[in-house]
Coordinates of C-alpha atoms in Angstrom, one line a residue:
Chain A
M1 CA -72.4 94.5 35.7
K2 CA -70.2 92.2 33.7
I3 CA -69.7 92.3 30.0
K4 CA -71.4 88.9 29.7
N5 CA -74.6 90.4 31.1
Y6 CA -74.6 93.2 28.7
I7 CA -74.3 90.8 25.8
I8 CA -77.2 88.7 27.0
W9 CA -79.4 91.7 27.2
L10 CA -78.3 93.0 23.8
V11 CA -78.9 89.6 22.1
L12 CA -82.3 89.3 23.7
F13 CA -83.3 92.8 22.6
L14 CA -82.1 92.1 19.0
L15 CA -84.0 88.9 19.0
V16 CA -87.2 90.6 19.9
I17 CA -86.8 93.1 17.0
F18 CA -85.9 90.3 14.6
R19 CA -88.9 88.2 15.7
Y20 CA -91.2 91.2 15.5
F21 CA -90.4 91.8 11.9
S22 CA -90.1 88.2 10.8
T23 CA -93.5 87.1 12.2
R24 CA -95.7 89.7 10.7
P25 CA -98.5 88.1 8.7
I26 CA -97.9 87.7 5.0
F27 CA -101.4 87.8 3.7
R28 CA -103.1 90.9 2.2
D29 CA -106.6 92.2 2.2
G30 CA -108.9 90.2 0.0
D31 CA -107.0 86.9 0.3
L32 CA -109.1 83.9 0.9
I33 CA -107.3 81.9 3.5
R34 CA -107.7 78.8 5.7
V35 CA -106.4 78.9 9.2
A36 CA -105.8 75.7 11.1
S37 CA -104.7 76.3 14.6
R38 CA -105.2 75.6 18.3
V39 CA -107.2 78.3 20.1
S40 CA -104.5 79.6 22.3
A41 CA -106.6 82.0 24.5
E42 CA -110.1 82.0 25.7
P43 CA -112.4 83.6 23.1
V44 CA -114.2 86.8 24.0
Q45 CA -117.9 86.3 24.3
Y46 CA -120.6 88.7 23.1
T47 CA -124.3 88.2 23.4
N48 CA -124.7 86.7 20.0
A49 CA -121.1 86.0 18.9
R50 CA -117.7 85.0 20.1
R51 CA -114.4 86.5 18.9
L52 CA -111.1 84.6 18.6
I53 CA -107.8 85.7 17.3
L54 CA -105.9 83.3 15.1
A55 CA -102.8 84.1 13.0
G56 CA -103.2 87.7 14.1
L57 CA -106.7 88.0 12.7
K58 CA -109.9 88.8 14.6
I59 CA -112.6 86.2 13.8
Y60 CA -116.2 86.6 14.8
L61 CA -118.1 83.3 15.0
P62 CA -121.7 82.5 15.9
K63 CA -122.3 81.2 19.4
Y64 CA -123.1 77.6 18.3
P65 CA -121.3 75.3 17.7
E66 CA -119.1 76.3 20.6
V67 CA -115.4 77.0 20.2
G68 CA -113.3 77.3 23.3
Y69 CA -109.7 77.6 24.7
G70 CA -107.6 74.6 23.6
D71 CA -109.8 73.4 20.8
R72 CA -108.3 72.7 17.4
V73 CA -110.2 74.6 14.7
V74 CA -110.0 75.0 10.9
I75 CA -111.6 78.2 9.7
E76 CA -111.9 79.7 6.2
G77 CA -112.5 83.3 5.3
V78 CA -111.5 86.5 3.6
V79 CA -108.8 88.8 5.1
A80 CA -110.0 92.4 5.5
G81 CA -108.3 95.0 7.7
G82 CA -107.0 92.6 10.4
Q83 CA -110.2 90.6 10.4
L84 CA -111.2 87.3 8.8
K85 CA -114.5 88.2 7.2
K86 CA -117.3 85.7 6.3
P87 CA -115.6 83.0 8.5
R88 CA -116.7 79.4 7.9
L89 CA -116.0 77.0 10.7
I90 CA -114.9 73.9 8.9
S91 CA -114.0 71.7 11.8
V92 CA -113.6 71.9 15.5
E93 CA -111.9 69.2 17.5
R94 CA -112.2 69.1 21.2
E95 CA -109.4 66.7 21.7
G96 CA -107.6 68.9 24.2
G97 CA -105.0 67.6 26.7
I98 CA -106.0 66.6 30.2
L99 CA -105.5 70.1 31.5
F100 CA -108.0 71.6 29.0
R101 CA -110.6 69.0 29.9
L102 CA -110.1 69.6 33.6
R103 CA -110.6 73.3 33.0
Q104 CA -113.8 72.7 31.0
R105 CA -115.2 70.3 33.6
L106 CA -114.4 72.6 36.5
I107 CA -116.1 75.6 34.8
A108 CA -119.1 73.4 33.8
F109 CA -119.4 72.3 37.5
Y110 CA -119.3 75.9 38.8
R111 CA -122.1 76.8 36.4
F112 CA -124.2 73.9 37.4
V113 CA -123.9 74.6 41.1
L114 CA -124.0 78.4 41.4
P115 CA -126.3 81.0 39.8
E116 CA -125.0 83.8 37.7
P117 CA -123.1 86.0 38.1
H118 CA -121.6 84.0 41.0
A119 CA -120.6 81.1 38.8
S120 CA -118.7 83.4 36.4
L121 CA -117.1 85.1 39.3
V122 CA -115.8 81.9 40.8
A123 CA -114.7 80.6 37.4
G124 CA -113.0 83.9 36.7
I125 CA -111.1 84.0 40.0
V126 CA -110.1 80.4 40.1
L127 CA -109.4 79.8 36.4
G128 CA -109.3 83.3 34.8
S129 CA -112.3 82.3 32.6
K130 CA -114.2 85.3 31.4
S131 CA -116.3 83.5 28.9
Q132 CA -120.0 83.8 29.6
I133 CA -119.7 86.7 32.0
S134 CA -122.9 88.5 31.2
E135 CA -122.6 91.9 29.7
S136 CA -124.3 93.7 32.6
F137 CA -122.0 92.1 35.1
W138 CA -118.9 92.8 33.0
Q139 CA -120.0 96.4 32.8
S140 CA -120.2 96.8 36.5
L141 CA -116.9 95.1 36.9
K142 CA -115.3 97.5 34.5
N143 CA -117.0 100.6 36.0
S144 CA -115.9 99.7 39.5
G145 CA -112.3 99.0 38.4
A146 CA -112.5 95.4 39.6
A147 CA -112.3 93.6 36.2
H148 CA -108.7 92.6 36.9
V149 CA -110.0 90.2 39.5
V150 CA -111.9 88.0 37.0
V151 CA -109.7 88.2 34.0
A152 CA -106.5 86.1 34.2
S153 CA -104.3 88.3 36.3
G154 CA -101.0 87.9 37.9
M155 CA -102.5 88.0 41.3
N156 CA -103.8 84.5 40.8
V157 CA -100.4 83.2 40.2
T158 CA -99.0 84.9 43.2
F159 CA -101.7 83.2 45.3
V160 CA -100.9 79.8 43.8
A161 CA -97.2 80.2 44.3
G162 CA -97.7 81.2 47.9
F163 CA -100.1 78.4 48.5
L164 CA -97.8 75.8 46.9
I165 CA -94.7 76.9 48.7
A166 CA -96.5 76.9 52.0
V167 CA -97.9 73.4 51.5
L168 CA -94.7 71.9 50.0
A169 CA -92.5 73.5 52.7
L170 CA -94.3 71.2 55.2
Y171 CA -92.7 68.1 53.6
L172 CA -89.6 69.3 51.8
P173 CA -86.7 71.6 52.6
R174 CA -87.4 75.0 51.1
K175 CA -84.8 74.7 48.3
K176 CA -86.2 71.4 47.1
A177 CA -89.8 72.7 47.4
L178 CA -89.1 75.3 44.7
I179 CA -88.9 72.9 41.8
P180 CA -92.4 71.2 42.3
A181 CA -93.7 74.7 43.0
V182 CA -92.5 76.0 39.7
I183 CA -94.0 73.0 37.9
G184 CA -97.2 73.7 39.7
I185 CA -97.2 77.3 38.7
W186 CA -96.8 76.5 35.1
L187 CA -99.5 73.8 35.2
Y188 CA -101.8 76.5 36.6
A189 CA -100.7 78.9 33.9
V190 CA -101.9 76.5 31.2
L191 CA -105.0 75.6 33.2
S192 CA -106.0 79.3 33.6
G193 CA -105.9 80.2 30.0
F194 CA -102.2 80.9 29.3
E195 CA -102.7 84.6 28.8
A196 CA -100.1 87.3 29.0
P197 CA -100.6 88.4 32.6
I198 CA -100.5 84.9 33.8
I199 CA -97.4 84.1 31.9
R200 CA -95.8 87.3 33.1
A201 CA -96.4 86.4 36.7
A202 CA -95.4 82.7 36.2
A203 CA -92.2 83.8 34.4
M204 CA -91.3 86.3 37.1
T205 CA -92.0 83.9 39.9
T206 CA -89.9 81.3 38.2
L207 CA -87.0 83.7 37.8
A208 CA -87.3 84.8 41.4
F209 CA -87.3 81.2 42.6
W210 CA -84.4 80.4 40.4
A211 CA -82.4 83.3 41.8
Q212 CA -83.2 82.0 45.3
A213 CA -82.1 78.5 44.5
V214 CA -78.7 79.4 43.0
G215 CA -78.2 82.0 45.8
K216 CA -78.1 85.0 43.5
V217 CA -79.2 88.3 44.7
S218 CA -82.2 89.0 42.4
F219 CA -83.2 92.4 41.3
A220 CA -86.9 92.8 40.7
W221 CA -86.4 95.2 37.9
E222 CA -84.1 92.9 36.0
I223 CA -86.5 90.1 36.4
L224 CA -89.3 92.3 35.1
L225 CA -87.4 93.4 32.0
F226 CA -86.0 90.0 31.3
S227 CA -89.3 88.2 31.4
A228 CA -90.8 90.9 29.2
L229 CA -88.1 90.5 26.6
V230 CA -88.3 86.7 26.6
M231 CA -92.1 86.8 26.2
L232 CA -91.9 89.2 23.3
A233 CA -89.2 87.1 21.6
V234 CA -91.5 84.1 21.8
K235 CA -94.7 86.0 20.7
P236 CA -94.0 89.5 19.4
S237 CA -97.7 90.2 18.8
W238 CA -98.1 90.6 22.6
L239 CA -96.7 94.1 22.0
N240 CA -100.2 95.1 21.0
D241 CA -102.0 93.1 23.7
T242 CA -103.7 95.3 26.3
G243 CA -103.4 92.5 28.9
F244 CA -99.6 92.3 28.3
I245 CA -99.2 96.1 28.6
L246 CA -101.4 96.4 31.7
T247 CA -99.8 93.6 33.6
Y248 CA -96.3 95.1 33.1
V249 CA -97.4 98.7 33.9
A250 CA -99.3 97.5 37.0
T251 CA -96.3 95.5 38.2
S252 CA -93.9 98.4 37.7
S253 CA -96.3 100.8 39.3
L254 CA -96.6 98.5 42.3
M255 CA -92.8 98.1 42.6
L256 CA -92.3 101.9 42.4
F257 CA -95.1 103.1 44.7
S258 CA -96.4 100.6 47.1
G259 CA -93.6 101.1 49.6
R260 CA -94.1 104.9 49.6
I261 CA -97.9 104.6 49.9
K262 CA -97.6 102.2 52.7
R263 CA -95.6 104.8 54.7
L264 CA -98.1 107.5 53.8
F265 CA -100.9 105.4 55.1
G266 CA -99.1 104.4 58.3
F267 CA -101.8 105.9 60.4
L268 CA -104.4 103.3 59.4
P269 CA -105.4 101.0 62.3
K270 CA -103.9 97.5 62.5
A271 CA -107.3 95.9 63.0
T272 CA -108.4 96.6 59.4
V273 CA -105.3 95.0 57.9
F274 CA -107.3 93.2 55.2
F275 CA -108.8 96.5 54.0
N276 CA -105.5 98.4 54.3
E277 CA -103.5 96.0 52.1
G278 CA -106.1 96.0 49.4
L279 CA -106.2 99.8 49.5
I280 CA -102.5 100.3 49.3
T281 CA -102.0 97.7 46.6
S282 CA -104.7 99.0 44.3
L283 CA -103.7 102.7 44.9
A284 CA -100.1 101.8 43.9
A285 CA -101.2 99.9 40.8
Q286 CA -103.8 102.5 39.8
I287 CA -101.1 105.3 39.5
G288 CA -99.7 103.5 36.4
V289 CA -102.8 101.7 35.1
A290 CA -105.4 104.5 35.3
P291 CA -104.2 106.5 32.4
I292 CA -104.0 103.4 30.2
L293 CA -107.5 102.3 31.2
F294 CA -108.7 105.8 30.4
V295 CA -107.2 105.9 27.0
T296 CA -108.2 102.3 25.9
F297 CA -111.6 102.0 27.6
G298 CA -112.5 105.6 28.2
Q299 CA -113.2 105.2 31.8
F300 CA -111.8 105.8 35.2
N301 CA -113.4 105.5 38.6
L302 CA -112.0 107.7 41.4
F303 CA -113.4 105.3 44.0
S304 CA -111.8 102.2 42.4
P305 CA -109.1 101.9 45.0
L306 CA -111.7 102.0 47.8
I307 CA -114.0 99.4 46.0
N308 CA -110.9 97.2 45.5
A309 CA -110.0 97.6 49.2
L310 CA -113.5 96.4 50.2
I311 CA -113.4 93.3 47.9
L312 CA -109.8 92.1 47.4
W313 CA -109.7 90.2 50.8
T314 CA -112.4 87.9 49.4
V315 CA -110.4 86.9 46.4
P316 CA -107.9 84.4 48.0
L317 CA -110.7 82.9 50.0
I318 CA -112.9 82.5 46.9
M319 CA -109.9 81.0 45.0
I320 CA -109.1 78.4 47.7
I321 CA -112.7 77.3 48.5
G322 CA -113.6 77.4 44.8
A323 CA -110.6 75.3 43.8
I324 CA -111.2 72.7 46.5
G325 CA -115.0 72.7 45.9
G326 CA -114.5 72.2 42.2
I327 CA -112.0 69.4 42.4
V328 CA -113.9 67.6 45.1
G329 CA -117.1 68.1 43.0
L330 CA -115.6 66.3 40.0
V331 CA -115.3 63.2 42.2
V332 CA -118.2 63.6 44.6
P333 CA -120.6 66.2 43.2
V334 CA -122.8 66.4 46.3
V335 CA -119.9 67.2 48.6
G336 CA -118.3 69.7 46.1
R337 CA -121.6 71.4 45.9
L338 CA -121.8 71.9 49.6
I339 CA -118.3 73.3 49.7
L340 CA -119.1 75.7 46.9
L341 CA -122.1 77.0 48.7
I342 CA -119.8 78.3 51.4
V343 CA -118.3 80.6 48.8
Y344 CA -121.7 82.2 48.1
P345 CA -121.6 84.8 51.0
L346 CA -118.3 86.0 49.7
T347 CA -119.4 86.3 46.0
W348 CA -122.6 87.9 47.3
W349 CA -120.6 90.5 49.1
F350 CA -118.3 91.0 46.1
T351 CA -121.2 91.4 43.6
M352 CA -123.1 93.7 46.0
I353 CA -120.1 96.0 46.5
I354 CA -119.4 96.4 42.8
S355 CA -123.0 97.0 41.8
I356 CA -123.4 99.9 44.2
Chain B
M1 CA -109.0 78.3 65.5
K2 CA -108.9 81.3 63.3
Y3 CA -110.1 79.2 60.4
L4 CA -112.9 77.6 62.4
F5 CA -114.1 81.1 63.3
G6 CA -114.0 82.2 59.7
F7 CA -115.8 79.1 58.6
L8 CA -118.6 79.5 61.1
T9 CA -119.0 83.2 60.2
L10 CA -119.4 82.2 56.5
L11 CA -121.9 79.5 57.4
T12 CA -124.0 81.9 59.5
V13 CA -124.1 84.5 56.7
L14 CA -125.0 81.7 54.3
I15 CA -127.9 80.6 56.4
W16 CA -129.2 84.2 56.7
L17 CA -128.9 84.7 53.0
A18 CA -130.8 81.5 52.4
V19 CA -133.6 82.6 54.8
F20 CA -134.0 85.9 52.9
A21 CA -133.9 84.2 49.5
S22 CA -136.7 81.7 50.4
P23 CA -139.7 82.0 48.1
S24 CA -143.1 82.9 49.6
G25 CA -146.2 80.7 49.4
N26 CA -147.6 82.7 46.5
L27 CA -147.3 82.3 42.7
H28 CA -144.8 84.6 41.1
L29 CA -145.1 85.1 37.4
V30 CA -142.1 86.9 35.9
A31 CA -141.8 88.1 32.3
C32 CA -138.0 88.2 32.0
N33 CA -136.3 91.2 30.4
V34 CA -134.4 89.2 27.7
G35 CA -134.5 91.8 24.9
E36 CA -136.4 90.9 21.8
G37 CA -137.8 87.5 22.7
D38 CA -139.8 85.6 25.3
A39 CA -138.9 84.1 28.6
I40 CA -141.7 83.7 31.2
L41 CA -140.9 82.2 34.6
A42 CA -143.5 80.9 37.0
V43 CA -142.3 80.2 40.6
F44 CA -144.4 78.6 43.3
R45 CA -142.5 77.6 46.4
N46 CA -139.7 75.3 45.1
F47 CA -141.4 74.6 41.8
Q48 CA -140.4 76.5 38.7
I49 CA -141.8 76.5 35.1
L50 CA -139.9 78.3 32.4
V51 CA -141.8 79.1 29.2
D52 CA -139.3 79.9 26.4
G53 CA -135.7 81.1 27.0
G54 CA -135.3 84.3 25.0
P55 CA -132.6 84.7 22.3
N56 CA -129.5 84.3 24.4
S57 CA -128.0 83.7 27.9
R58 CA -129.6 86.8 29.4
V59 CA -132.3 84.5 30.7
L60 CA -129.7 83.2 33.2
D61 CA -129.6 86.5 34.9
C62 CA -133.4 86.5 35.2
L63 CA -133.3 83.0 36.7
S64 CA -130.6 84.1 39.2
R65 CA -132.7 87.1 40.2
H66 CA -135.9 85.1 40.9
L67 CA -134.7 81.6 42.0
P68 CA -133.2 81.0 45.4
F69 CA -129.5 80.6 45.0
W70 CA -129.4 77.0 46.1
D71 CA -132.2 75.8 43.9
R72 CA -130.7 74.4 40.7
E73 CA -133.7 72.4 39.6
I74 CA -136.4 73.6 37.1
E75 CA -139.3 71.2 37.0
V76 CA -140.7 72.1 33.6
V77 CA -139.3 73.9 30.6
V78 CA -141.7 74.7 27.8
L79 CA -140.8 75.8 24.3
T80 CA -143.7 77.3 22.6
H81 CA -142.2 77.0 19.1
P82 CA -138.6 76.6 17.8
D83 CA -137.7 80.2 16.8
K84 CA -134.3 81.6 17.9
D85 CA -135.8 84.3 20.1
H86 CA -137.6 81.7 22.1
Y87 CA -135.2 78.8 22.3
G88 CA -131.7 80.5 22.1
G89 CA -131.3 80.9 25.8
L90 CA -132.6 77.5 26.7
I91 CA -129.3 75.8 25.6
E92 CA -127.5 77.4 28.6
V93 CA -130.5 76.7 30.9
F94 CA -130.3 73.0 30.1
K95 CA -126.5 73.1 30.7
R96 CA -126.7 74.8 34.0
Y97 CA -129.9 73.6 35.6
Q98 CA -131.3 70.2 36.3
V99 CA -134.4 70.3 34.1
D100 CA -136.8 67.5 34.8
N101 CA -139.3 67.9 31.9
F102 CA -139.1 69.5 28.5
L103 CA -142.4 70.2 26.7
S104 CA -142.5 71.5 23.1
N105 CA -144.7 71.4 20.0
G106 CA -142.6 68.5 18.8
L107 CA -141.0 70.3 15.8
D108 CA -137.4 71.3 15.4
A109 CA -135.8 74.4 13.9
G110 CA -133.3 72.6 11.6
T111 CA -130.5 74.9 12.7
L112 CA -127.1 74.1 14.1
A113 CA -128.0 75.9 17.4
Y114 CA -131.2 73.8 17.7
E115 CA -129.1 70.6 17.2
V116 CA -127.0 71.7 20.1
L117 CA -130.1 72.1 22.2
E118 CA -131.5 68.7 21.2
K119 CA -128.1 67.1 22.1
E120 CA -128.2 68.7 25.5
V121 CA -131.7 67.5 26.2
G122 CA -131.0 64.0 25.0
G123 CA -127.6 63.8 26.7
K124 CA -129.0 64.8 30.1
G125 CA -131.9 62.3 30.0
I126 CA -134.5 65.0 30.3
R127 CA -138.1 63.7 29.9
E128 CA -139.4 65.0 26.6
A129 CA -143.0 65.3 25.5
A130 CA -144.8 66.9 22.6
A131 CA -147.9 68.9 23.6
K132 CA -151.0 69.9 21.7
K133 CA -154.5 71.2 22.4
G134 CA -155.8 69.3 25.4
T135 CA -152.5 68.5 27.1
R136 CA -152.6 69.2 30.8
V137 CA -149.5 69.5 33.1
R138 CA -149.6 69.9 36.8
V139 CA -146.6 71.3 38.7
G140 CA -147.2 71.8 42.4
E141 CA -150.5 73.7 42.5
I142 CA -150.0 75.3 39.1
Y143 CA -151.9 73.9 36.1
L144 CA -150.9 74.3 32.5
D145 CA -153.5 73.7 29.8
I146 CA -152.4 73.8 26.2
L147 CA -155.1 75.6 24.1
S148 CA -153.4 75.4 20.7
P149 CA -152.4 74.0 18.2
E150 CA -154.7 71.2 17.4
E151 CA -151.8 69.5 15.7
A152 CA -148.4 71.0 14.9
K153 CA -147.7 70.8 11.2
K154 CA -144.3 70.9 9.7
E155 CA -145.4 72.7 6.5
A156 CA -147.2 75.5 8.4
E157 CA -145.7 78.8 9.4
S158 CA -143.6 78.4 12.6
N159 CA -145.8 80.8 14.6
D160 CA -149.0 78.9 13.6
N161 CA -147.6 76.0 15.5
S162 CA -146.9 78.1 18.6
L163 CA -148.2 76.5 21.9
V164 CA -150.8 78.7 23.6
I165 CA -150.7 78.0 27.3
D166 CA -153.4 78.6 29.9
L167 CA -151.7 78.9 33.3
K168 CA -153.9 78.6 36.4
Y169 CA -153.2 78.9 40.1
G170 CA -156.3 79.0 42.2
N171 CA -158.6 81.6 40.6
F172 CA -155.7 83.3 38.9
E173 CA -155.5 82.7 35.2
A174 CA -152.9 83.8 32.7
V175 CA -152.6 83.1 29.0
L176 CA -149.2 82.8 27.5
T177 CA -149.5 83.1 23.7
G178 CA -146.0 82.6 22.4
D179 CA -146.1 84.0 18.8
A180 CA -149.5 82.6 17.9
P181 CA -151.4 84.6 15.2
K182 CA -154.6 86.4 16.0
E183 CA -156.6 84.2 13.7
I184 CA -156.0 81.3 16.2
L185 CA -156.2 83.4 19.3
N186 CA -159.5 85.0 18.4
K187 CA -161.1 81.5 18.4
I188 CA -159.9 80.5 21.8
S189 CA -162.3 80.7 24.7
V190 CA -161.3 81.2 28.3
N191 CA -163.0 82.5 31.4
V192 CA -163.3 86.3 31.0
P193 CA -162.3 88.7 32.2
L194 CA -158.8 87.2 32.0
D195 CA -156.2 88.2 34.7
Y196 CA -153.1 88.2 32.6
L197 CA -152.4 88.1 28.9
K198 CA -148.9 87.8 27.5
L199 CA -149.4 89.6 24.2
S200 CA -148.5 87.5 21.2
H201 CA -145.4 87.9 19.1
H202 CA -143.8 90.9 21.0
G203 CA -146.8 93.1 20.3
S204 CA -146.8 92.5 16.5
K205 CA -150.1 93.2 14.6
T206 CA -150.0 89.6 13.4
G207 CA -150.9 88.5 16.9
T208 CA -153.3 91.0 18.2
D209 CA -156.3 93.1 17.0
A210 CA -159.4 94.6 18.7
F211 CA -161.1 91.2 18.6
T212 CA -158.3 89.5 20.4
L213 CA -158.6 91.9 23.3
A214 CA -162.4 91.7 23.3
N215 CA -162.1 87.9 23.3
F216 CA -159.8 87.8 26.4
M217 CA -160.8 91.0 28.2
P218 CA -157.4 91.1 30.0
K219 CA -157.0 93.0 33.2
L220 CA -153.2 93.2 32.6
V221 CA -151.3 92.9 29.3
V222 CA -147.6 92.2 29.3
I223 CA -145.4 92.7 26.2
S224 CA -142.1 91.0 26.1
V225 CA -140.1 93.0 23.6
G226 CA -136.6 94.6 23.1
K227 CA -134.7 96.5 20.5
N228 CA -135.7 95.2 17.0
N229 CA -136.1 96.0 13.4
Y230 CA -139.7 94.7 13.0
G231 CA -141.4 97.6 14.6
H232 CA -142.5 95.6 17.7
P233 CA -144.6 96.5 19.5
N234 CA -146.9 97.7 16.7
E235 CA -148.3 101.2 16.9
E236 CA -151.8 100.2 16.1
V237 CA -151.8 97.5 18.8
L238 CA -150.6 100.0 21.4
K239 CA -153.4 102.4 20.3
I240 CA -156.1 99.7 20.8
L241 CA -154.7 98.9 24.2
E242 CA -154.7 102.6 25.2
E243 CA -158.2 103.1 23.9
G244 CA -159.4 100.1 25.8
K245 CA -157.7 101.5 28.9
I246 CA -156.0 98.2 29.5
K247 CA -153.1 98.2 31.9
T248 CA -150.0 97.4 29.8
L249 CA -146.5 96.7 30.9
R250 CA -143.5 96.3 28.6
T251 CA -140.2 94.5 29.4
D252 CA -138.2 97.0 27.5
E253 CA -139.5 99.8 29.7
K254 CA -139.9 98.1 33.0
G255 CA -137.3 95.3 33.0
D256 CA -138.5 92.0 34.6
I257 CA -142.2 92.3 35.2
E258 CA -143.2 90.3 38.3
V259 CA -146.8 89.6 39.1
T260 CA -147.7 87.9 42.4
S261 CA -150.9 86.0 43.1
D262 CA -152.3 84.3 46.2
G263 CA -154.8 82.4 44.1
K264 CA -157.5 84.9 44.7
R265 CA -156.2 88.3 43.6
F266 CA -153.0 89.4 41.9
W267 CA -150.7 92.4 42.2
I268 CA -147.7 93.8 40.4
Q269 CA -144.5 93.5 42.3
K270 CA -142.6 96.8 42.5

């Protein structure tokens, strides 16, 4: 490796440290503050409240009036132990960009056409939206180790990237197809909630495409580390974000183990290829992720790789049919509705498997 | 070719699922398990009536369990009175289902959440009507007769204005009491013995005493209740029910309580 490379890494690393210490909040407990900010991630929903994190503070608001991803809010309250207590919502402005509105309208359409928990499942898989997932469904998702499917996860980006490249390559030479594909991936990242796992996957895909375009040999590990450092330099608070940690551990774990596990499971019949891939992938990811899940959520399901193997094959199908049905539905609701009904057998299978 | 095969497989499974989800030709009366609150769903073929929506979106799960998956239309939603544990879940119901008619006692709660509900009802162009004693609604072969109040009064206690509904299907008769107080219920007269009584106010003693039960002589009592700080259902009320040997089911113990009737007799769905 050349000296220049070392310097780039060092500078990036120092930048993360500098940013970490310079962006720590300056208010103390007991301060009465007013936060004016855009809601940069989807609020977590509880039965009678919703939680958002603004300026590093947890804020619990009542269910109505609604506050969602992309809204501009002004909230007043008292700082206490990382929380903004007695929050008062002073204003909420829904003037989001076109992408935010598209997202909201898609989710509303899914909810109008499909019953729960199927609507939440489709909204979660297509757009990473976990708002309004009912507590009981969320619990069975977590228990079965399938929650990663409905929260914004890197898998979505991988599907989108694969889909875009496949479609664009029909009309453009591969090298030229990369640029619109990258734009598409980032549009999707904003559309699907712009959370750490999505950004991780989008950044890594972008770097990999860039390496392809300039003809560099790319090293997966370098890309992994580089994207992590850039993300932390931009937003140091991700260091405490479970999603951020999980996505990087899962990816590393996949890179380390999936090759080996694939060899180990060489005896599986070819006919069940859908099942095999899901099993191998989730086994490889679980090795790294399981301990973290156990520590943070206190749970671990031994059968989780098996459950994942049974359902993962439905995810790309739900994503494609769900996306097409949703977009068509915004123009011609009746047709979109018919397309979305095709998804029902898949979501039915999915919900049945995880509730066993 | 491969895609066509996959598509046809999905279509076949979809049709089979639809066949299995089709409602029977009987009346199904479901007391939804929505925690501390009320949400009672009546289903007859493709017609649905929802009386109250519980405190939050848990009612959606109940609707999903008891409506066929393709049916996104609810013919009538009734709100007995604008208290949070009765209207809270209706906001999401109005957002997600095509509701044709909204029946209430005409009063509003004066809260931010209720404003959202009114906006949703107004914005969707749902037909609205205020009901009082004497109002009659027919949905398919189900009849709803409003037994109380004579006139909803703003200055009265919210529960005093609660709609009391007499639901009839053939010879089957159920009284849905909302949170109405016993003083009102004890003056109501219906055909006795009554098949089904939704106990008033989550089993509170404000809604039921020995006279109430003597007045209705219910064959089945259903209590819609969840974890709460009010002591619902009330010990004394439970004792009277037990002494009267009246079959009583509670949503916090049994989950959704589904009663089916063919118009002549009724039975509890396991």
